[in-house]
CSV table of C-alpha atoms and ligand atoms in Angstrom, one decimal:
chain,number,residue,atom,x,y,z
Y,217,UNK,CA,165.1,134.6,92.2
Y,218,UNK,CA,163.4,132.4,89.5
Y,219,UNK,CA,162.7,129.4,91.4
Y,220,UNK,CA,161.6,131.8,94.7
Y,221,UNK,CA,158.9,133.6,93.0
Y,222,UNK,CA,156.3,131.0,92.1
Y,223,UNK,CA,153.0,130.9,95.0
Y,224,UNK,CA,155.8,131.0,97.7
Y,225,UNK,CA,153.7,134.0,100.0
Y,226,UNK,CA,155.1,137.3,100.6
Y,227,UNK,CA,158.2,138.6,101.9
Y,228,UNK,CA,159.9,135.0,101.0
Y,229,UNK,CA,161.1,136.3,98.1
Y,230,UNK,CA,163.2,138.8,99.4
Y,231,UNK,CA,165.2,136.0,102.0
Y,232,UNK,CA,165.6,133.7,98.5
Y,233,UNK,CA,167.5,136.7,96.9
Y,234,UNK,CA,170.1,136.5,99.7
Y,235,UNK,CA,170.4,133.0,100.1
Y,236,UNK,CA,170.1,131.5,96.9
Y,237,UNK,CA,171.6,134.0,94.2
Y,238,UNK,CA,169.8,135.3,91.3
Y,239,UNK,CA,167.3,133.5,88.5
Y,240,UNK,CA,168.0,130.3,87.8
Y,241,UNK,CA,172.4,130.9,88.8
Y,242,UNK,CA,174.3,128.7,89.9
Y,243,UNK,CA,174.9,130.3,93.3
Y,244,UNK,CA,179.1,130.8,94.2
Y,245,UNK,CA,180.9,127.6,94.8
Y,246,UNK,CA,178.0,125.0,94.7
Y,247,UNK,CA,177.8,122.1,92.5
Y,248,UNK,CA,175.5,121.4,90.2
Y,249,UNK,CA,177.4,118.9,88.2
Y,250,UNK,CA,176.9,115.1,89.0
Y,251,UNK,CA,179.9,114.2,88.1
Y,252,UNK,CA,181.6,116.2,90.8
Y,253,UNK,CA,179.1,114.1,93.6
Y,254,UNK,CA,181.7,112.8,95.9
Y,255,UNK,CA,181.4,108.8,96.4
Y,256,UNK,CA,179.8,108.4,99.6
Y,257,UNK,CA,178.9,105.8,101.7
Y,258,UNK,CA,175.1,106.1,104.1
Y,259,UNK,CA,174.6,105.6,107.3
Y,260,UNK,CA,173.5,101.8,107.3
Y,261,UNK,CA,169.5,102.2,108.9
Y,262,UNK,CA,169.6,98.8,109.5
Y,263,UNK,CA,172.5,98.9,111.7
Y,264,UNK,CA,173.0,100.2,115.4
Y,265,UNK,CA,175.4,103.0,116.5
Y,266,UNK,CA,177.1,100.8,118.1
Y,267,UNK,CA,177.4,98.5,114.6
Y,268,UNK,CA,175.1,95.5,115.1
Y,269,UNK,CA,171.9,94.8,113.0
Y,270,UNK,CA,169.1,95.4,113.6
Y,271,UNK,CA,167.0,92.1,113.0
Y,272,UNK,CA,163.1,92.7,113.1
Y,273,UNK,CA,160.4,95.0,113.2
Y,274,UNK,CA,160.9,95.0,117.2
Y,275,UNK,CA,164.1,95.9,116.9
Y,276,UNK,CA,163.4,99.0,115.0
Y,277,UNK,CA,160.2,100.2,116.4
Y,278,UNK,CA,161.6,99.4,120.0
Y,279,UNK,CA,165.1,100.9,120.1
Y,280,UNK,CA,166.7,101.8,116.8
Y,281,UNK,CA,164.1,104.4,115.9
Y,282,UNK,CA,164.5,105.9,119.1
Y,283,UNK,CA,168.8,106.1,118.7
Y,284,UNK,CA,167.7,107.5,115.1
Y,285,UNK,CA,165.9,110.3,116.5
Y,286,UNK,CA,168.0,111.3,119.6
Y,287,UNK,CA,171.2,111.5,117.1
Y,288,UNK,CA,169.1,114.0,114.7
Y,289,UNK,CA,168.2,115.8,117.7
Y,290,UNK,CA,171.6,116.4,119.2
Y,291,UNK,CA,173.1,117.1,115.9
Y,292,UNK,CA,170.8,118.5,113.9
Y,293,UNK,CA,167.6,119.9,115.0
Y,294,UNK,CA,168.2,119.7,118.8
Y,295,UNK,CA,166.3,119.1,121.5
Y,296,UNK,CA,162.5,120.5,121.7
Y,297,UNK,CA,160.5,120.6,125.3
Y,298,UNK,CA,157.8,118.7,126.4
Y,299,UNK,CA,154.0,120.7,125.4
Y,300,UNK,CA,153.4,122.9,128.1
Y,301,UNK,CA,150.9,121.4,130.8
Y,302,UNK,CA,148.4,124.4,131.0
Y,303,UNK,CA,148.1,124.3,127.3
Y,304,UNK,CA,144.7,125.0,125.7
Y,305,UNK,CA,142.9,125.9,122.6
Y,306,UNK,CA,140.2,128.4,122.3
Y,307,UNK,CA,137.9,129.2,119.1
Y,308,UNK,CA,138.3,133.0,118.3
Y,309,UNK,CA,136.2,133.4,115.3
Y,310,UNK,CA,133.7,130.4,113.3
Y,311,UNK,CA,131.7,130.8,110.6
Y,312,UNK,CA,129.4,127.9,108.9
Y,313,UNK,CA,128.9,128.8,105.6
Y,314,UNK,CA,132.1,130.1,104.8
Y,315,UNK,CA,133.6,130.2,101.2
Y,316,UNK,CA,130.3,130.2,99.6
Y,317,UNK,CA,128.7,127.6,101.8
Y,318,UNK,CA,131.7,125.1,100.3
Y,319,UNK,CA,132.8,125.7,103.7
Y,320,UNK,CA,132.9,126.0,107.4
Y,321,UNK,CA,135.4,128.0,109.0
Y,322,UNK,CA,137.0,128.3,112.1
Y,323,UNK,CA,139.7,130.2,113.5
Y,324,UNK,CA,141.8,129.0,117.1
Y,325,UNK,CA,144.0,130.3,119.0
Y,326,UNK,CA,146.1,127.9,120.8
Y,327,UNK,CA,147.1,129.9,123.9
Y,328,UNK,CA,150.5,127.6,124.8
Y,329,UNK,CA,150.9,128.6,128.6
Y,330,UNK,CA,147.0,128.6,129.3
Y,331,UNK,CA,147.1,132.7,129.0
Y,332,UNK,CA,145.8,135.4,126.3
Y,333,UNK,CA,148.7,137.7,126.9
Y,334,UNK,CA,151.4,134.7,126.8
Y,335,UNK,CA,152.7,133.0,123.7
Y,336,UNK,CA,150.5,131.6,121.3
Y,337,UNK,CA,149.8,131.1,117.8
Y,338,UNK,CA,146.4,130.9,115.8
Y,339,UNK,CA,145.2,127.7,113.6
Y,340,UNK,CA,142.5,128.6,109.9
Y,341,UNK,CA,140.9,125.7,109.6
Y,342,UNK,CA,138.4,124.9,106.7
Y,343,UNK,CA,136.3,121.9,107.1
Y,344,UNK,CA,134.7,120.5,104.1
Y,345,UNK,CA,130.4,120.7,104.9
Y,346,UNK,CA,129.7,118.4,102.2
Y,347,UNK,CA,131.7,115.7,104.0
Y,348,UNK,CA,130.6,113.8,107.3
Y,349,UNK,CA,132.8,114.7,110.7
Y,350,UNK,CA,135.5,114.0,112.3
Y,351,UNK,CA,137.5,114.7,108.4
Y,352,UNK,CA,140.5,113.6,107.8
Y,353,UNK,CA,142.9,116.7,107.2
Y,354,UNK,CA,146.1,118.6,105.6
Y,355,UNK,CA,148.4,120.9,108.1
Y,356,UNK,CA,150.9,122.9,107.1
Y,357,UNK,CA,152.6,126.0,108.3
Y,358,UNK,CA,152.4,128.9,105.9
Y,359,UNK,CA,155.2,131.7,104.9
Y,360,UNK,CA,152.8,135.2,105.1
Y,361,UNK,CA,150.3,135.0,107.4
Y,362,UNK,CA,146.8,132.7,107.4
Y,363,UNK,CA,145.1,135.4,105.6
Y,364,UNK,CA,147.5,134.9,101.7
Y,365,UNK,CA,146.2,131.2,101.6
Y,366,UNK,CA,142.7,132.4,100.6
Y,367,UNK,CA,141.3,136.1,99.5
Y,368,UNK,CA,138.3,135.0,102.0
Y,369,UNK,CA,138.3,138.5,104.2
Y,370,UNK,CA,137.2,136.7,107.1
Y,371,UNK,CA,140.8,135.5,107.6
Y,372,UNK,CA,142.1,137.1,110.4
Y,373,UNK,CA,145.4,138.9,109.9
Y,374,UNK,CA,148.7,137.9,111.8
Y,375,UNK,CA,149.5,140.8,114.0
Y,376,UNK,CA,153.0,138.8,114.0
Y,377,UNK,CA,156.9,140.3,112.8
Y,378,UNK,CA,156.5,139.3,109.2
Y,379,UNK,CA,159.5,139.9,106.4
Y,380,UNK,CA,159.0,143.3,104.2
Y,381,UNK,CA,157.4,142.6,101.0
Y,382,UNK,CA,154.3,143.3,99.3
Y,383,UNK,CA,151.4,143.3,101.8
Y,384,UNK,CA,153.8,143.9,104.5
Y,385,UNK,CA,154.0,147.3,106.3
Y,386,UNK,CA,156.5,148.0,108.8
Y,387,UNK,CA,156.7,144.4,108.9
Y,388,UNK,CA,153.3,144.1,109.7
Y,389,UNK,CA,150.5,141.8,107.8
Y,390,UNK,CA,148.6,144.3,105.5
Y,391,UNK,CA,144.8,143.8,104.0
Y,392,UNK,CA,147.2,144.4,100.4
Y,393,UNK,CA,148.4,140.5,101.7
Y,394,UNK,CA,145.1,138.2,101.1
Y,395,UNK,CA,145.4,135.6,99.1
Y,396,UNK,CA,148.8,136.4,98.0
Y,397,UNK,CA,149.7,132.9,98.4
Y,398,UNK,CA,146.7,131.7,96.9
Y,399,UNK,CA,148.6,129.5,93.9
Y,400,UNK,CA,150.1,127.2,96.9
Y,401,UNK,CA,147.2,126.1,98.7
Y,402,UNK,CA,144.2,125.3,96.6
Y,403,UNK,CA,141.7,125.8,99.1
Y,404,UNK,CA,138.7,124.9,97.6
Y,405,UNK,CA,140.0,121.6,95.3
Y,406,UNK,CA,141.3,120.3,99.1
Y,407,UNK,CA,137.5,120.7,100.4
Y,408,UNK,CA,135.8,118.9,97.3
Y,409,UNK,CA,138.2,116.2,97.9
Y,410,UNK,CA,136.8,115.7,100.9
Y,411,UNK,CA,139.9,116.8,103.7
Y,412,UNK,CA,139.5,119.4,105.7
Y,413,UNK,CA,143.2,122.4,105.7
Y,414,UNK,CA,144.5,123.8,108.8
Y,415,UNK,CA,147.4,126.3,108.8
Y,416,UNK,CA,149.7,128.3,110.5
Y,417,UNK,CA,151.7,131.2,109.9
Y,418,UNK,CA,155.1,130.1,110.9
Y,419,UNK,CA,156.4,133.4,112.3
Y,420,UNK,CA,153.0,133.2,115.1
Y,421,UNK,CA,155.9,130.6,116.3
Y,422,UNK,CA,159.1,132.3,115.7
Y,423,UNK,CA,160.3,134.9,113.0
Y,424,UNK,CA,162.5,133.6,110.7
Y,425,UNK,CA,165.5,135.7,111.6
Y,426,UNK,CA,168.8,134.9,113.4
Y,427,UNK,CA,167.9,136.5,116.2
Y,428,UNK,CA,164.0,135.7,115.7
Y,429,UNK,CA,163.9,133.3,118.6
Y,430,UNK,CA,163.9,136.5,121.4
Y,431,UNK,CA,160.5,137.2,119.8
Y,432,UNK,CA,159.0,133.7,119.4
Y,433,UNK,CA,158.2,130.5,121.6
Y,434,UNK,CA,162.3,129.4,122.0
Y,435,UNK,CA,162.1,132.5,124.2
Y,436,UNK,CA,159.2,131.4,126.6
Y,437,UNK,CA,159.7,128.0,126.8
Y,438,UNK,CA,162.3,125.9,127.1
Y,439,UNK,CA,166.0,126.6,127.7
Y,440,UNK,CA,166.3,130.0,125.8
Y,441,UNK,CA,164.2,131.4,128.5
Y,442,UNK,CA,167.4,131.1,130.5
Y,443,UNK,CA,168.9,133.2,127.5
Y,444,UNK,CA,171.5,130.7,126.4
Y,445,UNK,CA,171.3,127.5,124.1
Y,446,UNK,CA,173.3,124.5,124.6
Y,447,UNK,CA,174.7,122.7,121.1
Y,448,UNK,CA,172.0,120.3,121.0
Y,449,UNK,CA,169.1,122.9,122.2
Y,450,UNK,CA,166.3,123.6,119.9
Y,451,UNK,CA,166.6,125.7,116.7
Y,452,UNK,CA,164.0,127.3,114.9
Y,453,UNK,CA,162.7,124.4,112.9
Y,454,UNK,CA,162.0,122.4,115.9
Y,455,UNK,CA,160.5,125.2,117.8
Y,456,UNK,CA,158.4,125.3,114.2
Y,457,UNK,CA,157.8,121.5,113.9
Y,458,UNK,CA,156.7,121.6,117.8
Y,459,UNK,CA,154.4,124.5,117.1
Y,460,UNK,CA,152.7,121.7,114.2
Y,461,UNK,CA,152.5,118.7,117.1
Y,462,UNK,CA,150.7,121.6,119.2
Y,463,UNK,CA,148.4,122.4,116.3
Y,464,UNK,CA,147.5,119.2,116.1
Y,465,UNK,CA,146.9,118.7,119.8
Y,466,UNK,CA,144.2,121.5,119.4
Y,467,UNK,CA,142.5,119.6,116.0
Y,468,UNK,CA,142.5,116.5,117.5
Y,469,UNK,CA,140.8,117.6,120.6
Y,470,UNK,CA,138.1,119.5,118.6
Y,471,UNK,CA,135.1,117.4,116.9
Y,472,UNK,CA,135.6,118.1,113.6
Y,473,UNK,CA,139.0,116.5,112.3
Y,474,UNK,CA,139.9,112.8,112.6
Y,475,UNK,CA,143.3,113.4,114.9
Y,476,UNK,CA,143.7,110.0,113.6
Y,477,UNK,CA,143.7,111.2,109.9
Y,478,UNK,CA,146.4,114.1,109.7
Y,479,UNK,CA,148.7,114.7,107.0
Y,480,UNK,CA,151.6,117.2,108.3
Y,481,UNK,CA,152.8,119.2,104.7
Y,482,UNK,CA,155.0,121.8,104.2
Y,483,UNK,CA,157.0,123.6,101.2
Y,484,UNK,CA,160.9,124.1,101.4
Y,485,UNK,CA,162.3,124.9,104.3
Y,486,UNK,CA,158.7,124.6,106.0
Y,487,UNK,CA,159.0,121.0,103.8
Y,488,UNK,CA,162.1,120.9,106.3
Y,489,UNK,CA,160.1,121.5,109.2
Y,490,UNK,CA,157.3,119.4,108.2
Y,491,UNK,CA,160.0,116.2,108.4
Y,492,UNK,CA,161.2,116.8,111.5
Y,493,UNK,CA,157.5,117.3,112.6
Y,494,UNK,CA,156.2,113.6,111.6
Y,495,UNK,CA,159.5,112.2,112.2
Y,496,UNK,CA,159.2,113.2,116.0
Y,497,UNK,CA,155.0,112.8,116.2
Y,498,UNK,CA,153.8,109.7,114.8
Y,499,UNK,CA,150.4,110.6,115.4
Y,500,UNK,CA,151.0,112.2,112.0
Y,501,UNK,CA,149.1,109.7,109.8
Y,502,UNK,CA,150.9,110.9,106.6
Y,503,UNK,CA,153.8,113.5,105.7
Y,504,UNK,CA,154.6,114.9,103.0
Y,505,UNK,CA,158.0,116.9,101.9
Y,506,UNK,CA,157.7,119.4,98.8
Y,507,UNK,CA,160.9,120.3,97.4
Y,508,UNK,CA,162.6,120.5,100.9
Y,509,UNK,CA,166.2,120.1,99.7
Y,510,UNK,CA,169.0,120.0,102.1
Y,511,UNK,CA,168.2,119.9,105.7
Y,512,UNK,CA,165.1,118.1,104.2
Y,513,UNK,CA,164.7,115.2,102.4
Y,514,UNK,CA,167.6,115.7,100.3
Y,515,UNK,CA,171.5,113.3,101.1
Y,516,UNK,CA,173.6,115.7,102.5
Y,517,UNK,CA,176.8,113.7,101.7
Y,518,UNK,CA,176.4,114.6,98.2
Y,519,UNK,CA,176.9,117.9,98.7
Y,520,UNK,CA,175.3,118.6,95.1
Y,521,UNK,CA,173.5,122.7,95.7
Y,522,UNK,CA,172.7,123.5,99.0
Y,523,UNK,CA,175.4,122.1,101.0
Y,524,UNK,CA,175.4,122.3,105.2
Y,525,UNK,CA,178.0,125.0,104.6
Y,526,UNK,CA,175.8,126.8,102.8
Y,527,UNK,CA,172.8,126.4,104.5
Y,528,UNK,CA,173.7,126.7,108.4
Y,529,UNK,CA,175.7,130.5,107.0
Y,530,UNK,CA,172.3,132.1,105.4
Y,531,UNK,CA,170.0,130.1,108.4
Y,532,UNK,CA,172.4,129.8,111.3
Y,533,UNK,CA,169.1,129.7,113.3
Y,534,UNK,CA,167.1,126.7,111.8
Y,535,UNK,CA,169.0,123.8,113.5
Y,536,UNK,CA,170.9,123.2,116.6
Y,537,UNK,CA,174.2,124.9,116.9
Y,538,UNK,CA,176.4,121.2,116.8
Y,539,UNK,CA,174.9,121.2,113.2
Y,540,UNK,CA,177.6,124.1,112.0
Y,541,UNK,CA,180.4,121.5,113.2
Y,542,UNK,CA,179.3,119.1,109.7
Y,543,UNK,CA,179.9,122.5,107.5
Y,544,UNK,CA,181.8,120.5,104.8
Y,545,UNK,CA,182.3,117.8,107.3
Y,546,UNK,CA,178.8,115.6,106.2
Y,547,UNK,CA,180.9,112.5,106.1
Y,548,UNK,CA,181.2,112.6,110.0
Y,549,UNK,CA,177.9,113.5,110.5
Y,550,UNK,CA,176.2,110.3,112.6
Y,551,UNK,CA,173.4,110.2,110.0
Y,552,UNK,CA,172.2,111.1,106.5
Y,553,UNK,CA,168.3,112.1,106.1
Y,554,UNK,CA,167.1,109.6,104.5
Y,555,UNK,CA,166.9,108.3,108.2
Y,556,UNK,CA,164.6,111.4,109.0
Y,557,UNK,CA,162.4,109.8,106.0
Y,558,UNK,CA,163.2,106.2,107.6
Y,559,UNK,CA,161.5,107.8,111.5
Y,560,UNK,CA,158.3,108.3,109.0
Y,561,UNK,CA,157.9,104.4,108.3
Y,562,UNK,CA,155.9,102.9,108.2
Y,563,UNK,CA,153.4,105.6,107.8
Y,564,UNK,CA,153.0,107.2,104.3
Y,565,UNK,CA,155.1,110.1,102.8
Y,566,UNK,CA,155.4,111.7,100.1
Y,567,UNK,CA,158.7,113.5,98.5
Y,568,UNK,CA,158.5,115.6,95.6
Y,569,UNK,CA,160.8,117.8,93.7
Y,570,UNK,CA,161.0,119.8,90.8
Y,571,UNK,CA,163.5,119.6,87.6
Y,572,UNK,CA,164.8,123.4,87.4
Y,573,UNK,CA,164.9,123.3,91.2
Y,574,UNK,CA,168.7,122.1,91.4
Y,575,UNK,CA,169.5,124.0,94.6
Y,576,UNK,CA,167.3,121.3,96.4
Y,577,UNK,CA,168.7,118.5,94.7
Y,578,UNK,CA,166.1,116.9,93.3
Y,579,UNK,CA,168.1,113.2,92.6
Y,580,UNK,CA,169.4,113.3,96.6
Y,581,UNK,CA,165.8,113.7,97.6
Y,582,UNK,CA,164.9,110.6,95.4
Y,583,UNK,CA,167.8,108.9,96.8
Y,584,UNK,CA,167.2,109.1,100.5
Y,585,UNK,CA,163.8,108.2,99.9
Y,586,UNK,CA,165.2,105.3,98.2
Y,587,UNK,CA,167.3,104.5,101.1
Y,588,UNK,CA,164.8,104.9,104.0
Y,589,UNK,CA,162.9,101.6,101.8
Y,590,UNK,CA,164.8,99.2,104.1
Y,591,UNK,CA,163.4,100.2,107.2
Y,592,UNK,CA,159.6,100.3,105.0
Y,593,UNK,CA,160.3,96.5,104.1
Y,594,UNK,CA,161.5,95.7,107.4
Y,595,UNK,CA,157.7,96.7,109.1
Y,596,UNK,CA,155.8,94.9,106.2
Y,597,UNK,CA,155.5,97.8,103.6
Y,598,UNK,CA,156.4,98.6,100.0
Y,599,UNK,CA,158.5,101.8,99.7
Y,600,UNK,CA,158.8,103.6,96.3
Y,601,UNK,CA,158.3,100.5,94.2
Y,602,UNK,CA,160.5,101.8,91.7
Y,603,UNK,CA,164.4,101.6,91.7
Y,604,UNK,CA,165.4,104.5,89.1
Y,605,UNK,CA,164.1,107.9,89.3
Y,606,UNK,CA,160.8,108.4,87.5
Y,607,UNK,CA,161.0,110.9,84.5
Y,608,UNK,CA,159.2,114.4,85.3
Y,609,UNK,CA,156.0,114.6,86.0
Y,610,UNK,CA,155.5,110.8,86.5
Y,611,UNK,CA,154.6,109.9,90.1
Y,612,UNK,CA,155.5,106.6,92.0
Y,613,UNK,CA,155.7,105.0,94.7
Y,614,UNK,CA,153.6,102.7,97.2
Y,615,UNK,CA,153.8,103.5,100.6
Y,616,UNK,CA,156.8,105.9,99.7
Y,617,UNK,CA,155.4,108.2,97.0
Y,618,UNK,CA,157.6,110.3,94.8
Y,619,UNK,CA,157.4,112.7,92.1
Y,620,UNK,CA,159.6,115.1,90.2
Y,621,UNK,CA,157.6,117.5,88.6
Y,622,UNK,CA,158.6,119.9,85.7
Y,623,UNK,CA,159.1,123.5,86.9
Y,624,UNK,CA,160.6,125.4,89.7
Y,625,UNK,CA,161.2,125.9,93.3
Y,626,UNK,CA,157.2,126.2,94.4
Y,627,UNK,CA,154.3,124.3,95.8
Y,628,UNK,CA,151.5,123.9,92.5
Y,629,UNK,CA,148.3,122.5,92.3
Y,630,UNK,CA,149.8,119.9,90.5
Y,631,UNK,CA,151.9,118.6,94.0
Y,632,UNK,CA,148.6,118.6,95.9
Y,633,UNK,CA,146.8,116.8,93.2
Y,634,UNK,CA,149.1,113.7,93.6
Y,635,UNK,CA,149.2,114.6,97.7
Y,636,UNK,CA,145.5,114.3,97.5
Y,637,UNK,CA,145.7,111.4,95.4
Y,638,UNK,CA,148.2,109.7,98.1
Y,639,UNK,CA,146.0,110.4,100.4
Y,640,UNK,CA,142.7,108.7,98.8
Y,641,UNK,CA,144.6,105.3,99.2
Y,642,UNK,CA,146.3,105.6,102.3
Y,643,UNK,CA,143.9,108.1,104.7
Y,644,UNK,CA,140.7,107.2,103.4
Y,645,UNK,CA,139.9,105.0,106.2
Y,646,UNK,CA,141.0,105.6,109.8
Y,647,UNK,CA,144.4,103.9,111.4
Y,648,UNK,CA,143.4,101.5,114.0
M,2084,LIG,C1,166.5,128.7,100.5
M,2084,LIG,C2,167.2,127.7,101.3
M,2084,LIG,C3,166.6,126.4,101.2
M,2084,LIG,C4,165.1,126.4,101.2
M,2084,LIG,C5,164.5,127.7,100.7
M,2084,LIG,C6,163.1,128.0,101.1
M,2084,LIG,O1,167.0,129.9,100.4
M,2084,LIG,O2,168.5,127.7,101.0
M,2084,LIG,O3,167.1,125.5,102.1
M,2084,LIG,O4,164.6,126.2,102.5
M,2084,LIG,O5,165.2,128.8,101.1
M,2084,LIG,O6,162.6,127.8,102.2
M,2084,LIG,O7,162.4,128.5,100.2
């Protein structure tokens, strides 16, 4: 529980305690010993499916980043639908001198089939008044509901299924709830610096159960609406990363951020999501992964904690149902994720991790974002600039930035100091 508790939001406690054993164990049957990390060989980047190389720049941005995707689509996120044509964003609530007057802040709702009564989910955005508009901005789906980013009791509570825990009634968002999360998204230090944070509660999209997607957008849209799923049909972390390209369809449509100038973020398995988001949408202008772990940034193949076994029994739901088939299979699987980091390039991201945080595998998250440096190099960037891992709480990196930062499972004001950092050098000024 240990590693759960940390600024993580309500109720995700309680799904931690299930999936990943109690403080600090070493849950049944996974390895936290690096000497028991089978050898392994990657998935070359720089090679085709079909085995030749891949020569230049053209090569990859014109058809090998496009294999790269389709094979993480049919085996382990699946396939997400195309945004919904009558699609449309309205402003439900704005105030200009939120926060003090540190603030302005507005509240949409992104109404996905053009209706109030169909499926939808609501954006909090706080734009920074001190700073000229369009901003550039940080987006990241949350784990309890808009309002436990900020004790601000303008935030509109979810009216969304949410997981029992404190602030949660009958699985319903309580006033108890504000700000619960507070310690994860440091509202007001993101503002001074100048960027402007949207979020979204990621059960407005779909609740994070096995059987969440009758209640959320895989049920509306798409081919669950014909009530069955194909292997390589999407699971809930698409339908999530899909709700964060919609989200940003509605900012960049507004006047106020720089569509241009978005960073995607997210924590854990919303780290996960957050991946498979900018991997997918390269209008992302910068990603960034906090202790994701497996299904994340982290190798699978080295099956050191989470392992696909592991991870697609506790979340059968979060990828497509092809990815069971790798369950201590990972050396068949067509890819390894340090190609999910490799769609990124050549746009900036950032991995983290945290020492006591051995479930994620803080070394196999280093590691792929060691091995997505190729395909960096190959566009004309500099990846991580560093070939050993850095000791904790020393970041690196040049257009790959990486840190491993002393402590537990959790996203601190420490990780967005060096996200904020990141993005001073590389979203200061707006991509061509
Ligand atoms: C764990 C899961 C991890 C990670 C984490 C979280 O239980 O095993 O893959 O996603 O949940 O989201 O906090």
């Amino acid at each position: 529980m240990r590693r759960a508790i940390r600024g993580l939001g309500v109720g995700l406690a309680v799904a931690l305690a299930h999936a990943a054993g109690p403080a600090g164990a070493q849950p049944a049957g996974a390895n936290y010993d690096e000497a028991k990390v089978p050898a392994y060989t990657l998935p070359d980047p720089l090679r085709f499916a079909d085995g030749t190389p891949v020569r230049d720049a053209g090569d990859w941005t014109n058809r090998r980043r496009a294999e790269v995707a389709r094979l993480f689509e049919t085996h382990v996120y699946g396939r997400s639908p195309a945004p919904p044509a009558a699609v449309r964003s309205v402003v439900v609530e704005s105030d200009p001198r939120a926060l003090g007057g540190l603030a302005t802040r507005r509240q949409l709702r992104v109404l996905l089939d053009g209706t109030d009564s169909g499926p939808g989910f609501e954006i909090l955005l706080y734009l920074p008044n001190a700073a000229s508009r369009p901003v550039p901005a940080f987006l990241g789906l949350n784990f309890g509901g808009n309002h436990t980013v900020h004790p601000d009791p303008g935030i509109r509570l979810s009216t969304a299924w949410m997981r029992e825990g404190p602030g949660v009634t009958d699985h319903r968002a309580t006033e108890a709830g504000r700000g619960a999360a507070a310690a994860s998204w440091p509202v007001e230090r993101i503002l001074d610096r100048g960027y402007a944070l949207a979020t979204v509660y990621y059960g407005d999209l779909e609740p994070d159960r096995a059987d969440g997607w009758k209640d959320g957008v895989r049920s509306r849209i798409g081919p669950g609406t014909a009530g069955r799923f194909a292997p390589d049909d999407w699971g809930a972390i698409a339908a999530w990363a899909w709700g964060l390209s919609r989200a940003l369809d509605a900012l960049a449509k507004g006047p106020d951020v720089d569509g241009r100038r978005v960073a995607v973020i997210g924590h854990s398995r919303l780290g996960k999501t957050a991946l498979w988001a900018g991997a997918q949408d390269e209008r992302f202008a910068m990603v960034v992964s906090n202790d994701s772990g497996e299904g994340g940034a982290a190798l699978a193949r080295r099956r050191f904690g989470e392992t696909t076994e592991a991870i697609t029994t506790a979340f059968p739901h979060w990828f497509c149902s092809r990815y069971r088939e790798y369950a201590g299979r990972e050396d068949a699987l067509p890819v390894d994720q340090h190609l999910l980091l490799a769609l990124v390039a050549p746009r900036p991201l950032y991995v983290a991790s945290a020492t006591e945080d051995l479930w994620a595998d803080p070394r196999g998250e280093f590691l792929a974002a060691r091995a997505a440096e190729p395909v960096y190099r190959l566009l004309g960037g500099e990846g991580l600039g560093v070939d050993e891992m850095p000791v904790p709480d020393r970041p690196v990196g040049k257009a790959i930035g990486y840190h491993l930062r002393r402590g537990v499972h959790a996203l601190t004001a420490y990780d967005w100091e060096q996200y904020l950092d990141f993005a001073d050098r590389h979203l200061r000024s707006p991509r061509p």
